[in-house]
XYZ file of C-alpha atoms in Angstrom:
526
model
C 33.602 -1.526 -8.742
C 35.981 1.673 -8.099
C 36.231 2.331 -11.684
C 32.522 2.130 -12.050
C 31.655 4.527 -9.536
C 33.935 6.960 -11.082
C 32.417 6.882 -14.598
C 29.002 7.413 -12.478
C 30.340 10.348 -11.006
C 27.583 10.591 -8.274
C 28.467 12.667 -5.306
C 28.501 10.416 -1.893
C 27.038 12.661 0.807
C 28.099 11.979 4.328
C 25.190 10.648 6.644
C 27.953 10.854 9.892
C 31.011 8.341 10.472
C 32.205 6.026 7.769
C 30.013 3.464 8.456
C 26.738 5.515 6.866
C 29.025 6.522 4.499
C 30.010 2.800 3.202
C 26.263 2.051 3.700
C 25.353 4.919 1.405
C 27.891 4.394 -1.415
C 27.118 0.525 -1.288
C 22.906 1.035 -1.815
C 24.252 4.306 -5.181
C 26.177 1.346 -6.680
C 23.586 -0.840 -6.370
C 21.188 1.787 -7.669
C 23.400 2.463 -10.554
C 23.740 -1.090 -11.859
C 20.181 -0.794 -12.036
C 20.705 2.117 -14.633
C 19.446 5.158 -11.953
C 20.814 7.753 -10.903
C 21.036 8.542 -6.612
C 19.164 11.818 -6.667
C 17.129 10.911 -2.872
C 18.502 11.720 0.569
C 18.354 8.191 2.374
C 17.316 9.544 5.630
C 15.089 6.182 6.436
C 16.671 3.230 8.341
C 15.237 0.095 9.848
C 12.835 1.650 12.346
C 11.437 4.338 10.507
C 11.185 2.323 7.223
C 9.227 -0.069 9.606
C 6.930 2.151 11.409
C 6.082 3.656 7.820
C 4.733 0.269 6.531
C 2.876 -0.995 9.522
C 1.123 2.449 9.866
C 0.274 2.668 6.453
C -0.977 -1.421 6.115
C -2.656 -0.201 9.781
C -4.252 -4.002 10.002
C -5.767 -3.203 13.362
C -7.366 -0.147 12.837
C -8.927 -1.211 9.609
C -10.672 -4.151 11.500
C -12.356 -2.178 14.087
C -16.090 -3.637 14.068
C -17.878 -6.613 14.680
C -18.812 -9.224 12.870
C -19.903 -13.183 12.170
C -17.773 -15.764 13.372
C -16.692 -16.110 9.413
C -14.704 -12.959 9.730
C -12.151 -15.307 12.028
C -11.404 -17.705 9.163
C -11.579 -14.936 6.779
C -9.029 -13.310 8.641
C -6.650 -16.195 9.401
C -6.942 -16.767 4.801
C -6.230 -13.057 4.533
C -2.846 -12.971 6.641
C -1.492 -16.651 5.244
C -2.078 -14.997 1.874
C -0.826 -11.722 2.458
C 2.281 -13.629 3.893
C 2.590 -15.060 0.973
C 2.583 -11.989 -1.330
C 4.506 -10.091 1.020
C 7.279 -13.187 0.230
C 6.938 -12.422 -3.353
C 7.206 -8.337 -3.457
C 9.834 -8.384 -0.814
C 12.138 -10.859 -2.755
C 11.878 -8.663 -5.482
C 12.428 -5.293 -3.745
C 15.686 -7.372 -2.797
C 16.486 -7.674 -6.496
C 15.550 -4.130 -7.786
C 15.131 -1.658 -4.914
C 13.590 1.342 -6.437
C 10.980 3.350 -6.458
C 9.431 2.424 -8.913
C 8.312 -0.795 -7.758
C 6.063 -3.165 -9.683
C 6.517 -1.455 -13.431
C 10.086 -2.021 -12.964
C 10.084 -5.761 -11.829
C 7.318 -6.540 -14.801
C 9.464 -4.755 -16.796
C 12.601 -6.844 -15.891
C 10.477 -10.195 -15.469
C 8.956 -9.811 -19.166
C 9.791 -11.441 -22.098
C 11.378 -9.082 -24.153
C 8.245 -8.726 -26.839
C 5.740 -8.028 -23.903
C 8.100 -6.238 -21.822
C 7.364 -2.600 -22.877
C 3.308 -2.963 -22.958
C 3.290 -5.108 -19.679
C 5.558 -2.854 -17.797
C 3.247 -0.051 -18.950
C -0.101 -1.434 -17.755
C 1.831 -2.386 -14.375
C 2.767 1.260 -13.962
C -0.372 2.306 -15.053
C -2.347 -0.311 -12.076
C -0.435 1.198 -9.412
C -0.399 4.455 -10.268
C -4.462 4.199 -10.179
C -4.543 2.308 -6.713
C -1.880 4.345 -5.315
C -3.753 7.644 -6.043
C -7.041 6.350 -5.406
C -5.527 4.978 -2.083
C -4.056 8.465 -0.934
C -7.566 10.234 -1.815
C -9.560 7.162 -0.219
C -7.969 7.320 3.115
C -8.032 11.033 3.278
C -12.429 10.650 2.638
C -12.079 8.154 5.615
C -9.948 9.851 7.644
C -12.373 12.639 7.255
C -16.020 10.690 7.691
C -14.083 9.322 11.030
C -13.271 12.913 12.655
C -17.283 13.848 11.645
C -18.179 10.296 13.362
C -16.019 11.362 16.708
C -17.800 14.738 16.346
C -21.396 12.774 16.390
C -20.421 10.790 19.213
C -19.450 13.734 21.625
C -22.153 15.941 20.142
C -25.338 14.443 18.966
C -26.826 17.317 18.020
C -24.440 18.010 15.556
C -25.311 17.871 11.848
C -22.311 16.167 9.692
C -22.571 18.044 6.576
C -21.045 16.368 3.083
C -18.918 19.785 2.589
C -17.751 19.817 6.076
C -16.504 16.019 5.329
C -14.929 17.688 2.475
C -13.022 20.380 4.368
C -12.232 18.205 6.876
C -10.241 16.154 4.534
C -9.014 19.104 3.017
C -7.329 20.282 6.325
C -5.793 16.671 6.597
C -4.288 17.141 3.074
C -3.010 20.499 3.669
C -1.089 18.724 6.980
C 0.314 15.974 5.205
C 1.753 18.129 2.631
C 3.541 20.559 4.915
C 5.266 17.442 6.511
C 6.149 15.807 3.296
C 7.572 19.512 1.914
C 9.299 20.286 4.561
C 12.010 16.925 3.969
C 14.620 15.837 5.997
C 14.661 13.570 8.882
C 11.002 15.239 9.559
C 8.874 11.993 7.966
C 11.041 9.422 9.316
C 11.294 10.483 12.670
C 7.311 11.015 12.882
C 7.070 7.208 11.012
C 8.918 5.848 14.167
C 6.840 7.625 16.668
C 4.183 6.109 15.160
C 5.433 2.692 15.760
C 4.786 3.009 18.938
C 1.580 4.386 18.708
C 0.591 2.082 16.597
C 1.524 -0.608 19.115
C 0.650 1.197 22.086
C -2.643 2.133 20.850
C -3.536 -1.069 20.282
C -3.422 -1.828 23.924
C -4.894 1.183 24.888
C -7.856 -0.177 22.858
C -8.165 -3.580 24.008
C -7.448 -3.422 27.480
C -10.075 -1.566 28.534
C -12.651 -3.081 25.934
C -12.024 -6.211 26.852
C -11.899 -5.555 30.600
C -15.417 -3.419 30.957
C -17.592 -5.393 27.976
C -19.803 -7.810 28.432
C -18.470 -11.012 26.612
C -20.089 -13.229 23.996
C -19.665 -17.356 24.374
C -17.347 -19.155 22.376
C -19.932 -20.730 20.099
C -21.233 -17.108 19.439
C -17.124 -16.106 18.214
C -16.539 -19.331 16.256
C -19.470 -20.765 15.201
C -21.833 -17.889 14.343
C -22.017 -17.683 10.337
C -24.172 -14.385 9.017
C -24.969 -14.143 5.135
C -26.159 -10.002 5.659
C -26.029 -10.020 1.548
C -28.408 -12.207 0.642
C -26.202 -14.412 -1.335
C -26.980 -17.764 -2.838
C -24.783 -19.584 -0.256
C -22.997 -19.415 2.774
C -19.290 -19.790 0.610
C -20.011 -17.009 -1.536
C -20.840 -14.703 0.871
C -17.597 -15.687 2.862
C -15.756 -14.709 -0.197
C -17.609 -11.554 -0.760
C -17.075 -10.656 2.788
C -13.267 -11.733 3.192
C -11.823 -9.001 1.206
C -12.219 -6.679 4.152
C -9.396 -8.522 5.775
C -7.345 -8.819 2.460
C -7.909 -4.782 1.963
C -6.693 -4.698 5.760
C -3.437 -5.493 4.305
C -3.339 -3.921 1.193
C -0.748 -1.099 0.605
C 2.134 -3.907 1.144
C 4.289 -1.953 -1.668
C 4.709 1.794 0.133
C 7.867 0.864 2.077
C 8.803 -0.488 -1.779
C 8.965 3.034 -3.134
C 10.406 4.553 -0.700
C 13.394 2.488 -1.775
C 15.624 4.912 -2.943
C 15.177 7.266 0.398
C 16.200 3.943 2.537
C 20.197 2.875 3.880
C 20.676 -0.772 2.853
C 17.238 -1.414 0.724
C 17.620 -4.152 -0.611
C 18.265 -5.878 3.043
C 16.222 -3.425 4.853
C 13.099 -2.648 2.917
C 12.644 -6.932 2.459
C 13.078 -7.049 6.543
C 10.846 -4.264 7.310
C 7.835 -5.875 4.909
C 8.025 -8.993 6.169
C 8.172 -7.944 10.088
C 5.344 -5.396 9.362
C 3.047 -8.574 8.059
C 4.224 -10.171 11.095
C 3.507 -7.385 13.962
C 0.060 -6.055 11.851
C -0.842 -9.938 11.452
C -0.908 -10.727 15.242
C -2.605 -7.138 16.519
C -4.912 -7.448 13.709
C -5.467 -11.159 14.797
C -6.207 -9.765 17.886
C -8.177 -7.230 17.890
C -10.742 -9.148 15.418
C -10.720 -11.670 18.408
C -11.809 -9.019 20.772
C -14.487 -7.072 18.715
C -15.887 -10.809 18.637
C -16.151 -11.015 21.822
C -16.999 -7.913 22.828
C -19.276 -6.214 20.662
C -22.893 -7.332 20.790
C -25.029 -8.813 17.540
C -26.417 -4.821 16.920
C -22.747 -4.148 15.947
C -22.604 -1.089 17.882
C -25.798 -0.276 17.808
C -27.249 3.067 17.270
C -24.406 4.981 18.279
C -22.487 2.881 15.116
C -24.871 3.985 12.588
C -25.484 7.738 13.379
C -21.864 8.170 13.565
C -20.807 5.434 10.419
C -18.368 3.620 12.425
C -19.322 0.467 14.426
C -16.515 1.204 16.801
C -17.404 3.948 17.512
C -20.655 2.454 19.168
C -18.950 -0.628 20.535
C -16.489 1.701 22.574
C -19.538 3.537 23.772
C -21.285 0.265 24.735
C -18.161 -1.325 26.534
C -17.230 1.281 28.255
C -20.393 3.660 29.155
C -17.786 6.114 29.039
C -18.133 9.580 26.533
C -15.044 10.386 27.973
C -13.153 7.385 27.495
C -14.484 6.086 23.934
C -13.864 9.339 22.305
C -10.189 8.707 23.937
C -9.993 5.727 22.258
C -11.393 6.937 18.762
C -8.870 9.852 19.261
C -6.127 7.246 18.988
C -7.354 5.925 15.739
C -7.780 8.756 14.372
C -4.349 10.289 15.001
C -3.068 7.147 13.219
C -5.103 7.558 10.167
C -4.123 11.231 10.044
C -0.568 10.385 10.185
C -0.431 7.252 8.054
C -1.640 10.157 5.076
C 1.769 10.941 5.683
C 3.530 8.259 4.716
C 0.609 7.575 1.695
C 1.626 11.021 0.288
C 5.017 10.132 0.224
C 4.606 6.737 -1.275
C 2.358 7.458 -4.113
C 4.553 10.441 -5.062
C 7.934 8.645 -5.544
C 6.252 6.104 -7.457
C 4.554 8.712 -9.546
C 7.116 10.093 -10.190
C 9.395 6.985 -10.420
C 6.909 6.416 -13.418
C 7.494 9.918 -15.097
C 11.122 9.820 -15.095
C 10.720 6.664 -17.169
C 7.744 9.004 -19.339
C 4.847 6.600 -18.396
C 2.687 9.474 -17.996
C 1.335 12.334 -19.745
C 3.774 15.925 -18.531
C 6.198 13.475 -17.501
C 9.004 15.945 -17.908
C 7.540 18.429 -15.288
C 6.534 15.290 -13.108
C 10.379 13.745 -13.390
C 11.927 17.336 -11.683
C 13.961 17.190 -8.244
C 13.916 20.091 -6.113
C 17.669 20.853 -6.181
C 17.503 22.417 -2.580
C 14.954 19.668 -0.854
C 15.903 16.681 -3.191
C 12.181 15.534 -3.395
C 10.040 15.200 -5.752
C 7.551 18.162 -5.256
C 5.807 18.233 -8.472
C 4.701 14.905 -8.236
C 4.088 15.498 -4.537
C 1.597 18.364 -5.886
C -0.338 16.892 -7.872
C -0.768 13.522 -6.081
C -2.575 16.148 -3.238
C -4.485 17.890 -6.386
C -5.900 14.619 -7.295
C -6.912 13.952 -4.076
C -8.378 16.946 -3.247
C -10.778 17.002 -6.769
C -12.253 13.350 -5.966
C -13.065 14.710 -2.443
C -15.506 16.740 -4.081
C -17.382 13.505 -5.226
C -18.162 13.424 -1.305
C -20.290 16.570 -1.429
C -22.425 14.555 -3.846
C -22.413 10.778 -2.763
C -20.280 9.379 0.030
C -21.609 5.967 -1.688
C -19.578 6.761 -4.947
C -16.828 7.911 -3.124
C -16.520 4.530 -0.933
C -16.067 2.845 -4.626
C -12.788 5.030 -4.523
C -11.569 2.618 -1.472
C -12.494 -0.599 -3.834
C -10.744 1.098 -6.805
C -7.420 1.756 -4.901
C -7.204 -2.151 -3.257
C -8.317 -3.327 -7.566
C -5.449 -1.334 -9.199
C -2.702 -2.415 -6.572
C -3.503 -5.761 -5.846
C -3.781 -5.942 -9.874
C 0.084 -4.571 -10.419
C 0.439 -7.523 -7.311
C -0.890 -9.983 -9.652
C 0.574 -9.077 -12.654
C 4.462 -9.146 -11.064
C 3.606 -12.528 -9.251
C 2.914 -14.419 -12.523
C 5.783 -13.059 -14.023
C 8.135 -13.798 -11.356
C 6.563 -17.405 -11.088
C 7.094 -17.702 -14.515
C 10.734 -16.963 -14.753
C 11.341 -19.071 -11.316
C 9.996 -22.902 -13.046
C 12.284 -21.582 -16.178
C 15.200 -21.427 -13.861
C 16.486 -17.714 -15.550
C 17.404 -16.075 -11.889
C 21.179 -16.544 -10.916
C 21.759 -17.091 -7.287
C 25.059 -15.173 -7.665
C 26.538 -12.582 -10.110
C 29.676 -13.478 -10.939
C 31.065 -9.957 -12.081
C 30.163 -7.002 -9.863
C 30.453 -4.438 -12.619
C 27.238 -6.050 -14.386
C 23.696 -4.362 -15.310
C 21.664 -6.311 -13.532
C 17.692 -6.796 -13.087
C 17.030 -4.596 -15.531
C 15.449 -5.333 -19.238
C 17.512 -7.355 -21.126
C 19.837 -7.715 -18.587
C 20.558 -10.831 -16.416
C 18.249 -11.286 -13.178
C 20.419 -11.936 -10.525
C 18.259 -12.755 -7.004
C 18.939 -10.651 -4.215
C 20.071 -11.253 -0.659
C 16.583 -11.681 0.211
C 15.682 -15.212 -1.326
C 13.422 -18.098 -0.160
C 14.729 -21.209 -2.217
C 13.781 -24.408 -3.876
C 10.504 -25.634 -4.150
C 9.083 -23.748 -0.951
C 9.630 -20.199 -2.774
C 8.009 -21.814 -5.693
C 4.667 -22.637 -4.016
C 4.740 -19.492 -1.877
C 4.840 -17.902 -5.237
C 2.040 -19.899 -6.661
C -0.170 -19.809 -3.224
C 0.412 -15.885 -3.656
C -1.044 -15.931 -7.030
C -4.129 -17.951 -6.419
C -4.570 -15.233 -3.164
C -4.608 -12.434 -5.121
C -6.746 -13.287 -7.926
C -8.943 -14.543 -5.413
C -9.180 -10.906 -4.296
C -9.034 -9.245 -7.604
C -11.991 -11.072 -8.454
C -14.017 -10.503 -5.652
C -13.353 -7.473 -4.839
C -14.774 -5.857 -7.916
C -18.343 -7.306 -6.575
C -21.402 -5.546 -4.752
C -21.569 -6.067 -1.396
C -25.598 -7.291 -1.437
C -27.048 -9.516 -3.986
C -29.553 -7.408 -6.164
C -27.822 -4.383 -5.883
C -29.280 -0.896 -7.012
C -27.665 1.971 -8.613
C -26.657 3.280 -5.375
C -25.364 0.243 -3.588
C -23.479 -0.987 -6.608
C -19.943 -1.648 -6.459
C -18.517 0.748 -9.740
C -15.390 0.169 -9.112
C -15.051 -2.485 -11.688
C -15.873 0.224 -14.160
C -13.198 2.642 -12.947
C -10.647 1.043 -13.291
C -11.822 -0.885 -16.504
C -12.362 2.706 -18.216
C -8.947 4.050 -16.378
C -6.981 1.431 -18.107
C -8.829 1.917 -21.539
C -7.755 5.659 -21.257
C -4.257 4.042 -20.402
C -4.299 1.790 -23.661
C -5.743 4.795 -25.294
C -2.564 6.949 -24.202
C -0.156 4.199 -25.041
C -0.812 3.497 -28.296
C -1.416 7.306 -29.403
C 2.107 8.518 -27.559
C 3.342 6.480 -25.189
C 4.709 3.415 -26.785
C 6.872 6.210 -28.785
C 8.728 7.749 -25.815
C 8.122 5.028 -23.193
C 10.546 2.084 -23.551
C 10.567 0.672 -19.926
C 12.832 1.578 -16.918
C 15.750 3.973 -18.777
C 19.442 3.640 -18.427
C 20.632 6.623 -16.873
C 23.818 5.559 -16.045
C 26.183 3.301 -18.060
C 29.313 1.265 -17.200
């Protein structure tokens, strides 16, 4: 291993003691036998890597509302899945922790004729939901601040452009933090931990201790079909992908990989504890907005302002005061969390252009020599989500198919890396251990060699298998309307945006891509 890391010649920068140090030479190595150079600082560790994926999967916020007693089991089929694909992506991040993420594992799990083209599309999936993710949050954060603004004004008239400012400003804050670098982002990620946790108590304790409460029967019995659908099993379906996009953004911590101490221990730990803490206060606060919130769903107050919540605070507590407290709390979450989005669809962005996946990938691939980020692809990821929050000023309906594009394109590059990896697990092609530490490993070609995150035997086998049949489950559904009958407004286009995305995509590939883009590229060579 000495001899390799001199041929590698990459410069080991002290994090303070010899510890870090050891820590930080061990994760370059390991980067390097995956054929990339260290060019990221590594200023995340456990807590910060942590708070950055249960902020940014924010489970408890995204299930503020009401709803039939369906929601429940909907809920409770959401998390077992989403355990179950959070098994898959973090035994792969164990394998190959970098940025890059799902193109890189497809590319790795592929057979060797499909491996270029499948990697591609991968890359090409997440890119789409990552970008459409970052923009999509920003519109909500946004239409949320105009909701609180309702609620402790009603005479004030939310305007489509001020939405569109609004978000604007929220942009222009996230990109400070994420240009300024250091230990800035990490140290905000773990403060949000705890406000992530706290606020969820400062939500539910006084909800649940000044509402008035529904029966049991109402909670868990009580089955609503609001779209009109043929039968009670298909609109369960329709309707459960709220709780599956609840957890949806599962990869961020993922490509943040090469930014972390000890990924490919750390980022697996920190994925599967964030499904566990955003699980239960998810769990729980679905319990209490059943309980608490009254068949109207918030009633007026929830539809002026566009937020059910919003409403049920007002209702529980008969408090202006105390329920725009409580929306303030959300809100500072979901401005934060566009954070940590920023970052993570950058660095896989531009994870993706160093390997020339997209068009101007050699001004996308450049590292600011004094910041060590990546702050071209940092700049446009904010451009892109700045020009579709123009599509607000026009239709806040076509920009809510943005939210159903971003959960299609990364559960897709989900699904596409679950099959693969299932697929190479019955075949028996992973090695438990790699005999010579010198090796390439999980790369193209190369031998696949698990990492120390593993579930074994027959149990990782049907996680894997469960995880597929989850996801397709919410591919499939989540590309439909949410009414039966729908009408050109109340469609669901989303389908459509990402089918003509990925035609583009093809498009691209076959015209220039499949001439420079060959997969993840060696950088580095034993």
């Amino acid at each position: 291993m000495a001899s390799y890391e001199m041929k590698s010649k990459t410069p080991l920068a002290s994090r303070g003691g010899e510890e870090t140090s050891s820590i930080r030479e061990r994760d370059d190595v390991h980067l390097q036998r995956m054929g990339k150079k260290p060019v990221l600082k590594r200023n995340f560790g456990i807590l910060s890597i942590l708070g950055f994926s249960c902020t940014i999967l924010g489970t408890w916020e995204g299930l503020l509302g009401g709803g039939s007693g369906g929601a429940i089991y909907a809920y409770i089929f959401g998390w077992v899945g989403c355990f179950a694909n959070f098994m898959v992506l973090s035994e792969l991040a164990s394998m190959a922790p970098t940025a890059g993420g799902q193109y890189h594992w497809a590319a790795m799990l592929s057979p060797a004729r499909f491996q270029k083209f499948l990697s591609f599309i991968t890359g090409w999936f997440a890119v789409l939901g990552w970008q459409s993710a970052f923009a999509a949050c920003a519109f909500l954060t946004g239409k949320m601040i105009q909701g609180a603004a309702i609620l402790g004004n009603n005479v004030y008239n939310a305007l489509p452009w001020q939405g569109t400012l609004i978000v604007w400003g929220s942009l222009s804050l996230s990109l400070i933090v994420n240009l300024l670098g250091g230990n800035l982002l990490p140290r905000i990620e773990t403060t949000l931990l705890a406000l992530h946790i706290l606020g969820f108590f400062g939500i539910i304790i006084p909800v649940v201790y000044m509402a008035d409460h529904n029966t049991k029967e109402q909670v868990f019995l009580s089955f609503q079909n609001g779209g009109g659908f043929a039968t009670q099993g298909l609109s369960w379906f329709v309707g459960m992908t709220n709780c599956a996009f609840a957890f949806a953004g599962g990869d961020a911590a993922v490509h943040m990989s090469e930014e972390v101490a000890n990924a490919s221990t750390v980022i697996p730990n920190a994925l599967m504890i964030s499904v566990g803490i955003n699980g239960s206060l998810g769990f729980g606060m679905i319990l209490v907005m059943m309980f608490c919130s009254g068949a109207d769903l918030g009633g007026k107050l929830g539809t002026i302002t566009g937020y059910n919540f919003m409403g049920i605070f007002m209702e529980a507590t008969d408090s202006l005061a105390g329920s725009l407290a409580m929306c303030a709390i959300v809100i500072t979450i979901y401005v934060c969390s566009l954070m940590g989005l920023l970052a993570a669809a950058s660095r896989q962005i531009w994870s993706f252009s160093r390997d020339r996946g997209v068009p101007g990938w050699q001004w996308l691939s450049k590292i600011s020599s004094t910041k060590q980020l990546p702050i071209s692809a940092i700049l446009l990821t904010v451009t892109v989500a700045v020009l579709l929050s123009l599509i607000n000023i026009g239709s806040d309906t076509a920009m809510e198919d943005i939210v159903s594009m971003a959960v299609s394109g990364i559960y897709l590059s989900y699904l596409m890396v679950s099959v693969l990896l299932f697929y190479r697990r019955i075949r028996g092609d992973i090695s438990l251990y790699n005999e010579n530490d010198d090796d390439i490993v999980n790369v193209p070609g190369a031998k696949l060699v698990w990492g120390p995150f593993h579930c074994p035997g027959i149990i990782g086998t049907a996680i894997n298998g469960y995880a597929i049949i989850y996801v397709t489950i919410v591919v499939f559904f989540s590309f439909w309307p949410s009414t039966m009958n729908p009408t050109v407004e109340t469609m669901n286009w989303s389908v459509l945006a990402i089918g003509g995305s990925m035609l583009l995509a093809i498009i691209y590939y076959v015209v220039r891509a499949r001439h420079v883009y060959s997969g993840p590229i060696m950088e580095v060579s034993l």
